[in-house]
Coordinates of N, CA, C and O in Angstrom, one line a residue:
M1 N 17.4 -39.5 9.1 CA 17.3 -38.6 8.0 C 17.0 -37.6 8.7 O 17.4 -36.5 8.7
K2 N 15.6 -37.4 9.3 CA 14.7 -36.4 9.8 C 16.0 -35.8 10.9 O 15.2 -34.7 11.1
K3 N 16.1 -36.7 11.6 CA 17.0 -36.4 13.4 C 18.0 -35.3 12.6 O 18.0 -34.4 13.3
L4 N 19.1 -35.7 11.7 CA 19.9 -34.7 10.9 C 19.4 -33.1 10.1 O 19.6 -32.3 10.1
A5 N 17.9 -33.6 9.4 CA 17.5 -32.2 8.5 C 17.1 -31.9 9.5 O 17.1 -30.2 9.8
A6 N 16.4 -31.9 11.0 CA 15.9 -31.3 11.9 C 17.3 -30.5 12.6 O 17.6 -29.3 13.1
I7 N 18.1 -31.0 12.9 CA 19.2 -30.3 13.4 C 20.2 -29.3 12.5 O 20.2 -29.0 13.1
F8 N 20.4 -29.7 11.4 CA 20.4 -28.4 10.3 C 19.6 -27.1 9.9 O 20.2 -25.9 11.1
V9 N 18.6 -28.0 10.4 CA 17.0 -26.6 10.8 C 17.8 -25.5 12.3 O 17.7 -24.3 11.9
S10 N 17.9 -26.2 13.1 CA 18.0 -25.8 14.4 C 19.5 -25.3 13.9 O 19.4 -23.7 15.0
V11 N 20.3 -25.2 13.6 CA 22.1 -24.3 13.3 C 21.7 -23.9 12.4 O 21.9 -22.3 13.2
L12 N 20.8 -23.5 11.6 CA 20.7 -22.3 10.5 C 19.6 -21.4 11.9 O 19.7 -20.0 11.9
L13 N 18.8 -21.5 12.2 CA 18.3 -20.6 13.0 C 18.7 -20.2 13.9 O 18.8 -19.1 14.3
A14 N 19.2 -21.1 14.4 CA 19.7 -20.3 16.0 C 21.6 -19.4 15.4 O 21.6 -18.6 16.3
L15 N 22.0 -19.6 14.0 CA 22.7 -18.9 13.4 C 22.2 -17.2 13.8 O 22.5 -16.2 13.7
S16 N 21.4 -17.3 12.9 CA 20.5 -16.0 12.0 C 20.0 -15.5 14.0 O 20.2 -14.0 13.7
L17 N 19.6 -15.7 14.8 CA 19.9 -15.5 16.4 C 20.4 -14.4 17.2 O 20.2 -13.1 17.3
F18 N 21.9 -15.0 16.7 CA 22.9 -15.1 17.5 C 23.2 -12.8 16.2 O 24.0 -12.3 17.1
A19 N 22.9 -13.2 15.1 CA 22.9 -11.6 14.3 C 22.3 -10.5 14.7 O 22.1 -9.8 14.7
C20 N 20.7 -11.2 15.4 CA 19.7 -10.0 16.5 C 20.1 -9.3 17.7 O 19.4 -10.2 18.3
V21 N 21.3 -9.3 18.0 CA 22.0 -8.2 19.1 C 21.1 -7.1 19.6 O 21.2 -6.4 18.5
P22 N 20.1 -7.2 20.2 CA 20.6 -5.6 20.7 C 20.9 -4.7 20.2 O 22.0 -4.7 21.1
D23 N 20.4 -3.0 19.7 CA 21.3 -2.1 19.3 C 21.0 -1.7 20.7 O 20.4 -0.9 21.8
K24 N 22.2 -1.0 21.5 CA 22.8 0.1 21.9 C 22.9 1.1 22.4 O 23.5 2.1 23.1
S25 N 22.8 1.8 21.0 CA 23.7 3.3 20.8 C 22.3 4.2 21.0 O 22.5 5.3 20.7
G26 N 21.6 4.2 21.3 CA 20.1 5.1 21.9 C 19.2 5.9 20.4 O 18.8 6.0 20.9
E27 N 20.1 5.1 19.1 CA 19.0 5.4 18.5 C 17.5 4.2 18.0 O 18.3 3.4 18.8
N28 N 16.6 5.0 17.8 CA 15.0 3.9 18.0 C 14.3 5.3 16.7 O 14.1 6.4 16.9
K29 N 13.2 4.5 17.1 CA 11.9 4.9 16.5 C 11.4 6.4 17.0 O 10.9 7.2 15.6
N30 N 12.1 6.8 18.2 CA 11.7 8.1 18.4 C 12.7 8.8 18.5 O 12.8 10.0 19.3
S31 N 13.5 9.4 17.4 CA 14.9 9.8 17.7 C 14.6 10.7 16.4 O 13.7 10.3 15.3
A32 N 14.9 12.1 16.3 CA 14.3 13.2 15.6 C 14.3 12.6 14.2 O 14.1 13.4 13.2
D33 N 15.2 11.9 14.0 CA 16.1 12.2 12.1 C 14.5 10.5 11.8 O 14.9 10.0 10.5
S34 N 14.2 9.4 12.3 CA 12.9 8.9 12.9 C 11.2 9.3 11.5 O 11.6 10.3 11.2
T35 N 11.2 8.9 10.6 CA 10.1 8.9 9.8 C 9.3 7.5 9.9 O 8.3 7.7 9.3
Y36 N 9.2 7.6 11.1 CA 7.9 6.2 11.5 C 6.8 6.8 12.3 O 7.0 7.3 12.5
T37 N 5.9 5.8 11.2 CA 4.6 6.3 11.9 C 3.8 4.6 12.0 O 4.2 3.5 11.1
E38 N 3.1 4.4 12.9 CA 2.5 3.2 13.8 C 1.7 2.6 12.3 O 0.4 4.0 12.3
L39 N 1.1 2.1 12.3 CA -0.2 1.5 11.7 C -0.9 0.4 12.6 O -0.7 0.3 13.6
T40 N -2.2 0.9 12.3 CA -3.7 0.5 12.5 C -3.3 -0.8 12.2 O -3.0 -1.3 11.2
Q41 N -4.5 -1.5 12.9 CA -4.7 -3.5 12.4 C -5.5 -3.2 10.9 O -5.2 -3.7 9.8
A42 N -6.7 -1.7 11.2 CA -7.1 -1.8 10.4 C -6.5 -1.4 8.6 O -6.4 -1.5 7.0
E43 N -5.7 -0.6 8.4 CA -4.6 0.0 8.0 C -4.0 -1.2 6.5 O -3.2 -1.6 5.9
I44 N -3.1 -2.1 8.4 CA -2.8 -3.2 8.0 C -3.4 -4.4 6.6 O -3.2 -4.7 5.6
V45 N -4.4 -4.3 7.1 CA -5.7 -5.7 6.5 C -5.9 -4.9 5.4 O -5.9 -6.1 4.6
E46 N -6.2 -3.9 5.1 CA -6.6 -2.9 3.6 C -5.4 -3.2 2.9 O -5.5 -3.5 2.2
V47 N -3.5 -3.2 3.3 CA -2.5 -2.8 2.7 C -2.6 -4.3 1.9 O -1.5 -4.4 1.2
L48 N -2.4 -5.5 2.8 CA -1.6 -6.5 2.8 C -1.8 -7.2 1.4 O -1.4 -7.4 0.8
P49 N -3.3 -7.4 0.5 CA -3.3 -7.7 -0.2 C -2.4 -6.8 -1.6 O -2.2 -7.6 -2.8
E50 N -2.5 -5.9 -1.4 CA -2.0 -5.3 -2.6 C -0.5 -5.8 -2.7 O 0.2 -5.6 -3.5
I51 N -0.2 -5.7 -0.8 CA 1.6 -5.7 -0.9 C 1.9 -7.1 -1.3 O 2.8 -7.7 -2.6
K52 N 0.8 -8.6 -1.1 CA 1.6 -10.0 -2.1 C 1.0 -9.9 -3.1 O 1.7 -10.3 -3.5
S53 N 0.1 -9.2 -3.6 CA 0.0 -9.2 -5.0 C 1.2 -8.0 -5.6 O 2.5 -9.2 -6.8
A54 N 1.8 -7.1 -5.1 CA 2.8 -7.3 -5.9 C 4.1 -7.8 -5.5 O 5.2 -7.7 -6.1
F55 N 4.3 -8.5 -4.6 CA 5.3 -9.4 -4.7 C 5.3 -11.0 -5.1 O 6.3 -11.7 -5.2
G56 N 3.9 -10.9 -6.0 CA 3.7 -12.4 -6.4 C 3.4 -13.5 -5.2 O 3.7 -14.3 -6.3
S57 N 3.5 -13.5 -3.9 CA 3.1 -14.8 -3.5 C 2.3 -14.6 -2.6 O 1.8 -13.2 -2.1
D58 N 1.8 -15.7 -2.1 CA 1.0 -15.8 -0.6 C 2.1 -16.1 0.6 O 1.6 -16.3 1.9
D59 N 3.6 -15.8 0.5 CA 4.2 -16.4 1.2 C 4.1 -15.0 3.0 O 3.4 -14.4 2.8
E60 N 3.9 -16.2 4.1 CA 4.1 -14.6 5.4 C 4.5 -13.8 5.1 O 6.0 -13.6 5.1
V61 N 4.2 -13.2 6.3 CA 4.3 -11.3 5.9 C 4.8 -11.0 7.0 O 3.5 -11.0 7.8
A62 N 5.8 -10.1 7.6 CA 5.3 -9.0 8.5 C 5.0 -7.7 8.0 O 6.2 -7.6 7.1
V63 N 4.8 -7.1 9.2 CA 4.5 -5.7 8.5 C 4.9 -5.1 9.7 O 5.2 -5.1 11.1
Y64 N 6.3 -4.2 9.4 CA 6.9 -3.1 10.5 C 6.2 -2.1 10.8 O 7.3 -1.1 11.6
G65 N 5.3 -1.6 9.4 CA 5.0 -0.3 9.7 C 5.3 0.7 8.9 O 5.7 -0.1 7.7
K66 N 5.2 2.1 9.1 CA 5.1 2.7 7.6 C 6.1 3.6 7.8 O 7.0 4.5 9.5
Y67 N 7.1 4.4 6.9 CA 8.2 4.7 7.3 C 9.0 5.7 6.2 O 8.9 5.5 4.6
N68 N 8.4 7.2 6.6 CA 8.6 7.7 5.3 C 7.8 7.3 4.1 O 8.0 7.7 2.7
G69 N 6.9 7.0 4.2 CA 5.6 6.7 3.6 C 5.4 5.3 2.9 O 4.6 5.0 2.5
Y70 N 6.6 4.6 2.9 CA 6.8 3.1 2.7 C 6.6 2.2 3.7 O 6.7 2.6 4.4
Y71 N 5.6 1.5 3.1 CA 5.1 0.2 4.2 C 6.4 -0.6 4.6 O 6.6 -1.4 3.0
I72 N 6.9 -0.5 5.3 CA 8.6 -1.9 5.1 C 7.7 -3.2 6.2 O 7.1 -2.9 6.9
V73 N 8.0 -4.4 4.9 CA 7.1 -5.6 4.7 C 8.2 -6.7 4.8 O 9.8 -6.3 4.5
E74 N 8.7 -7.5 5.1 CA 9.8 -8.6 5.5 C 8.7 -10.4 5.3 O 8.3 -10.9 5.6
F75 N 8.7 -11.2 3.8 CA 7.7 -12.1 3.4 C 9.2 -13.1 3.7 O 10.1 -12.9 3.9
N76 N 8.9 -14.2 4.6 CA 9.3 -15.0 5.1 C 9.2 -16.4 4.3 O 7.8 -16.5 4.1
S77 N 9.9 -17.0 3.1 CA 9.7 -17.9 2.0 C 9.8 -19.4 2.8 O 9.2 -20.7 2.1
H78 N 10.6 -19.3 4.0 CA 10.3 -20.6 5.1 C 11.1 -22.1 4.3 O 11.6 -22.7 4.2
S79 N 12.1 -21.5 3.4 CA 13.2 -22.1 2.7 C 14.7 -22.0 3.5 O 15.2 -21.5 3.3
Y80 N 15.0 -22.6 5.1 CA 15.6 -22.9 5.5 C 17.2 -23.3 5.0 O 17.6 -23.6 5.9
L81 N 17.2 -23.3 4.4 CA 18.7 -24.0 3.0 C 19.7 -23.2 3.4 O 20.6 -23.7 3.2
V82 N 20.0 -22.1 3.4 CA 20.6 -20.8 3.5 C 20.6 -20.0 4.4 O 19.3 -19.6 5.2
V83 N 21.9 -19.7 4.7 CA 21.7 -18.6 5.8 C 22.1 -17.2 4.9 O 23.9 -17.4 4.4
S84 N 21.8 -16.2 4.9 CA 22.2 -14.8 4.6 C 22.0 -13.6 5.0 O 21.7 -14.0 5.5
E85 N 23.5 -12.8 4.6 CA 23.4 -11.8 5.1 C 23.2 -10.1 4.2 O 23.8 -10.3 3.0
E86 N 22.8 -9.3 4.6 CA 22.6 -7.9 3.8 C 23.1 -7.3 4.6 O 22.6 -6.7 5.9
D87 N 24.2 -6.0 4.1 CA 24.8 -5.3 5.5 C 24.0 -3.7 4.8 O 24.3 -3.6 3.5
I88 N 23.6 -3.2 5.5 CA 23.0 -1.8 4.9 C 22.5 -0.9 5.9 O 22.8 -0.7 6.9
G89 N 24.0 -0.1 5.5 CA 24.6 1.2 6.1 C 25.5 0.6 7.1 O 25.0 1.6 8.2
G90 N 25.9 -0.7 7.4 CA 27.1 -1.0 8.7 C 25.8 -1.4 9.3 O 26.3 -1.9 10.6
V91 N 24.2 -2.0 9.6 CA 23.4 -2.5 9.7 C 22.8 -3.8 9.3 O 22.8 -3.9 7.9
V92 N 23.6 -5.1 9.9 CA 23.8 -6.6 9.1 C 22.7 -7.1 9.7 O 21.9 -7.2 10.7
F93 N 21.7 -7.5 8.8 CA 20.4 -8.4 8.4 C 20.7 -9.9 8.3 O 21.3 -10.2 7.0
T94 N 20.6 -10.8 9.1 CA 21.0 -11.8 9.0 C 19.1 -12.6 8.8 O 18.1 -12.0 9.4
F95 N 19.2 -13.5 7.2 CA 18.0 -14.4 6.8 C 18.4 -15.7 7.3 O 19.3 -15.9 6.5
A96 N 17.4 -16.7 7.5 CA 17.5 -17.8 7.8 C 17.2 -18.7 6.5 O 16.8 -19.9 6.4
G97 N 16.4 -17.9 5.6 CA 16.2 -18.1 4.0 C 16.4 -17.4 2.7 O 16.8 -16.0 3.6
K98 N 16.6 -17.5 1.9 CA 16.2 -16.7 0.9 C 15.2 -17.1 -0.6 O 15.1 -18.7 -0.2
P99 N 14.4 -16.1 -0.6 CA 14.2 -15.0 -1.3 C 13.8 -13.9 -0.2 O 13.5 -13.0 -0.3
Q100 N 14.4 -14.3 1.7 CA 13.5 -13.2 2.5 C 14.7 -12.8 2.4 O 16.1 -12.8 2.4
T101 N 13.6 -11.7 2.3 CA 14.8 -10.0 2.9 C 13.0 -8.9 2.8 O 12.2 -9.2 3.4
V102 N 14.0 -7.5 2.8 CA 13.0 -6.8 3.5 C 13.0 -5.6 2.1 O 14.1 -5.2 2.2
H103 N 11.4 -5.8 2.6 CA 11.2 -4.0 1.2 C 10.5 -3.6 1.2 O 10.0 -3.7 2.5
G104 N 10.9 -2.5 1.3 CA 9.6 -0.8 1.3 C 8.3 -1.5 0.3 O 9.0 -1.3 -1.7
Y105 N 7.4 -1.4 0.3 CA 5.9 -0.9 -0.4 C 5.7 0.2 -0.3 O 5.4 1.3 0.2
I106 N 4.9 1.0 -2.0 CA 3.9 2.0 -1.9 C 3.9 2.4 -3.4 O 4.4 1.9 -4.6
Q107 N 2.6 2.1 -3.6 CA 2.2 3.0 -4.8 C 2.3 1.6 -5.6 O 2.4 1.8 -7.2
G108 N 1.7 0.2 -5.5 CA 2.0 -0.9 -5.6 C 3.4 -1.2 -6.8 O 3.9 -2.1 -7.2
E109 N 4.3 -1.1 -5.8 CA 6.1 -1.0 -6.2 C 6.8 -2.0 -4.9 O 6.6 -1.2 -3.8
L110 N 7.2 -2.9 -4.7 CA 8.5 -3.2 -4.0 C 9.5 -2.5 -4.0 O 10.2 -2.6 -5.3
Y111 N 10.2 -2.1 -3.0 CA 11.7 -1.9 -3.2 C 12.6 -3.0 -2.3 O 12.1 -2.4 -0.6
E112 N 13.9 -3.1 -2.3 CA 14.6 -3.2 -1.2 C 15.6 -2.6 -0.4 O 15.6 -1.1 -1.0
L113 N 15.4 -2.8 1.1 CA 15.9 -1.6 2.3 C 16.9 -0.8 1.5 O 16.9 0.2 1.5
Q114 N 18.2 -1.9 1.0 CA 19.4 -1.3 0.1 C 18.9 0.0 -0.2 O 18.9 0.7 -0.3
E115 N 18.3 0.1 -1.2 CA 17.8 0.7 -2.1 C 17.2 1.8 -1.1 O 17.8 3.4 -1.9
L116 N 16.0 1.8 -0.4 CA 15.5 3.5 0.0 C 16.7 3.4 0.8 O 16.3 5.0 0.4
Y117 N 17.6 3.3 1.6 CA 18.8 3.4 2.2 C 19.7 4.3 1.7 O 20.2 5.6 2.0
A118 N 20.1 3.9 0.4 CA 21.1 4.3 -0.5 C 20.5 5.5 -1.3 O 21.1 6.7 -1.2
D119 N 19.4 5.9 -1.4 CA 18.6 7.0 -2.5 C 18.0 7.9 -1.2 O 17.2 9.0 -1.6
G120 N 17.8 8.0 0.6 CA 18.3 8.6 1.7 C 16.3 8.6 1.6 O 15.7 9.4 2.5
K121 N 15.4 8.0 1.2 CA 14.1 7.8 1.8 C 13.9 7.3 2.9 O 13.1 7.5 3.7
I122 N 15.2 6.2 3.8 CA 14.5 6.2 5.2 C 15.7 6.6 6.0 O 16.8 6.8 4.9
T123 N 16.2 6.9 6.8 CA 16.9 7.0 7.5 C 17.9 5.9 8.6 O 17.2 4.8 8.5
H124 N 19.3 6.5 8.9 CA 19.6 5.2 9.6 C 18.8 4.7 10.6 O 19.2 3.2 11.7
S125 N 18.5 5.6 11.3 CA 17.4 5.6 12.7 C 16.4 4.5 12.1 O 16.1 3.7 13.2
D126 N 15.6 4.7 11.1 CA 15.3 3.7 10.5 C 15.5 2.5 10.3 O 14.9 1.6 10.8
L127 N 16.6 2.1 9.7 CA 17.2 1.8 10.0 C 17.6 0.6 11.2 O 17.1 -0.5 11.1
L128 N 18.1 0.9 12.2 CA 17.7 0.8 13.4 C 16.8 -0.1 13.8 O 16.7 -1.3 15.0
D129 N 15.8 1.3 13.7 CA 14.1 0.6 14.3 C 13.8 -0.9 13.8 O 13.3 -2.1 13.7
I130 N 14.0 -1.3 12.1 CA 13.5 -2.1 11.3 C 14.6 -3.2 12.0 O 13.3 -4.4 11.8
H131 N 15.5 -3.3 11.7 CA 16.7 -3.9 11.9 C 16.2 -4.6 13.5 O 15.8 -6.1 13.7
Q132 N 15.8 -4.0 15.0 CA 15.4 -4.8 15.6 C 13.8 -5.2 15.8 O 13.0 -5.9 15.9
K133 N 12.8 -4.9 14.5 CA 12.0 -5.8 14.2 C 12.6 -6.8 13.2 O 11.2 -7.5 14.0
H134 N 13.5 -6.5 13.2 CA 13.5 -8.2 12.5 C 13.9 -8.9 12.8 O 13.7 -9.5 12.5
C135 N 14.7 -8.8 13.9 CA 15.0 -10.2 15.4 C 13.6 -10.2 15.4 O 13.9 -11.2 16.6
N136 N 12.9 -10.0 15.6 CA 11.8 -9.9 16.4 C 10.6 -10.4 15.2 O 8.9 -10.3 15.8
M137 N 10.6 -10.4 14.1 CA 9.9 -10.7 13.0 C 8.3 -11.9 13.5 O 7.3 -11.0 12.6
S138 N 8.5 -12.4 14.5 CA 7.0 -13.1 14.6 C 6.4 -12.4 14.9 O 5.4 -12.8 15.0
D139 N 6.4 -11.2 16.4 CA 6.0 -10.3 16.4 C 4.8 -9.2 16.1 O 3.9 -8.7 16.3
Y140 N 5.6 -9.2 14.3 CA 5.4 -8.6 13.2 C 4.3 -9.5 12.4 O 3.8 -8.8 11.4
T141 N 4.2 -10.5 12.2 CA 4.0 -11.4 11.4 C 2.6 -11.0 11.3 O 1.8 -11.7 12.6
V142 N 1.6 -11.0 10.0 CA 0.6 -11.2 9.9 C -0.3 -12.3 9.7 O 0.0 -12.8 8.5
T143 N -1.2 -13.2 10.3 CA -2.1 -14.0 9.8 C -3.4 -13.8 9.3 O -3.3 -12.7 8.9
D144 N -4.2 -15.0 8.3 CA -5.2 -14.7 7.9 C -6.2 -14.0 9.0 O -6.8 -13.6 8.4
E145 N -6.3 -14.4 10.7 CA -7.2 -13.5 11.2 C -7.2 -12.0 10.9 O -7.8 -11.5 12.3
T146 N -6.3 -11.5 11.2 CA -5.2 -10.2 11.7 C -6.3 -9.1 10.3 O -6.5 -9.5 9.7

């Protein structure tokens, strides 16, 4: 039974990797319409407790930077029983678990990435940059030692 569960989890993770194909459009965080601001480790450490409190969980979190004043974060629930997709502005985010998704945090509130894009708070170029970071989530995951 453990072997079957391990195979199932491996298949789900493999499926999520196929959705993370590097963007070849040339748009990135350096484009003219990007709202990206890089964060220092000190800034991340300072805001992380607020973000986790707003989410109401101590789940693992990745911090992708600040876009138009919103800290863009992804919580990892480690619930790999489903694979879900979210299409935002033609950019497809694949999650190997639910309720895993990408949020924007500002002034004590969390917003869905879809909502930020629809309201014009982040640009399409921002979405592409966030997607690439999502595909490399482990590079942005914050640990207790951060």
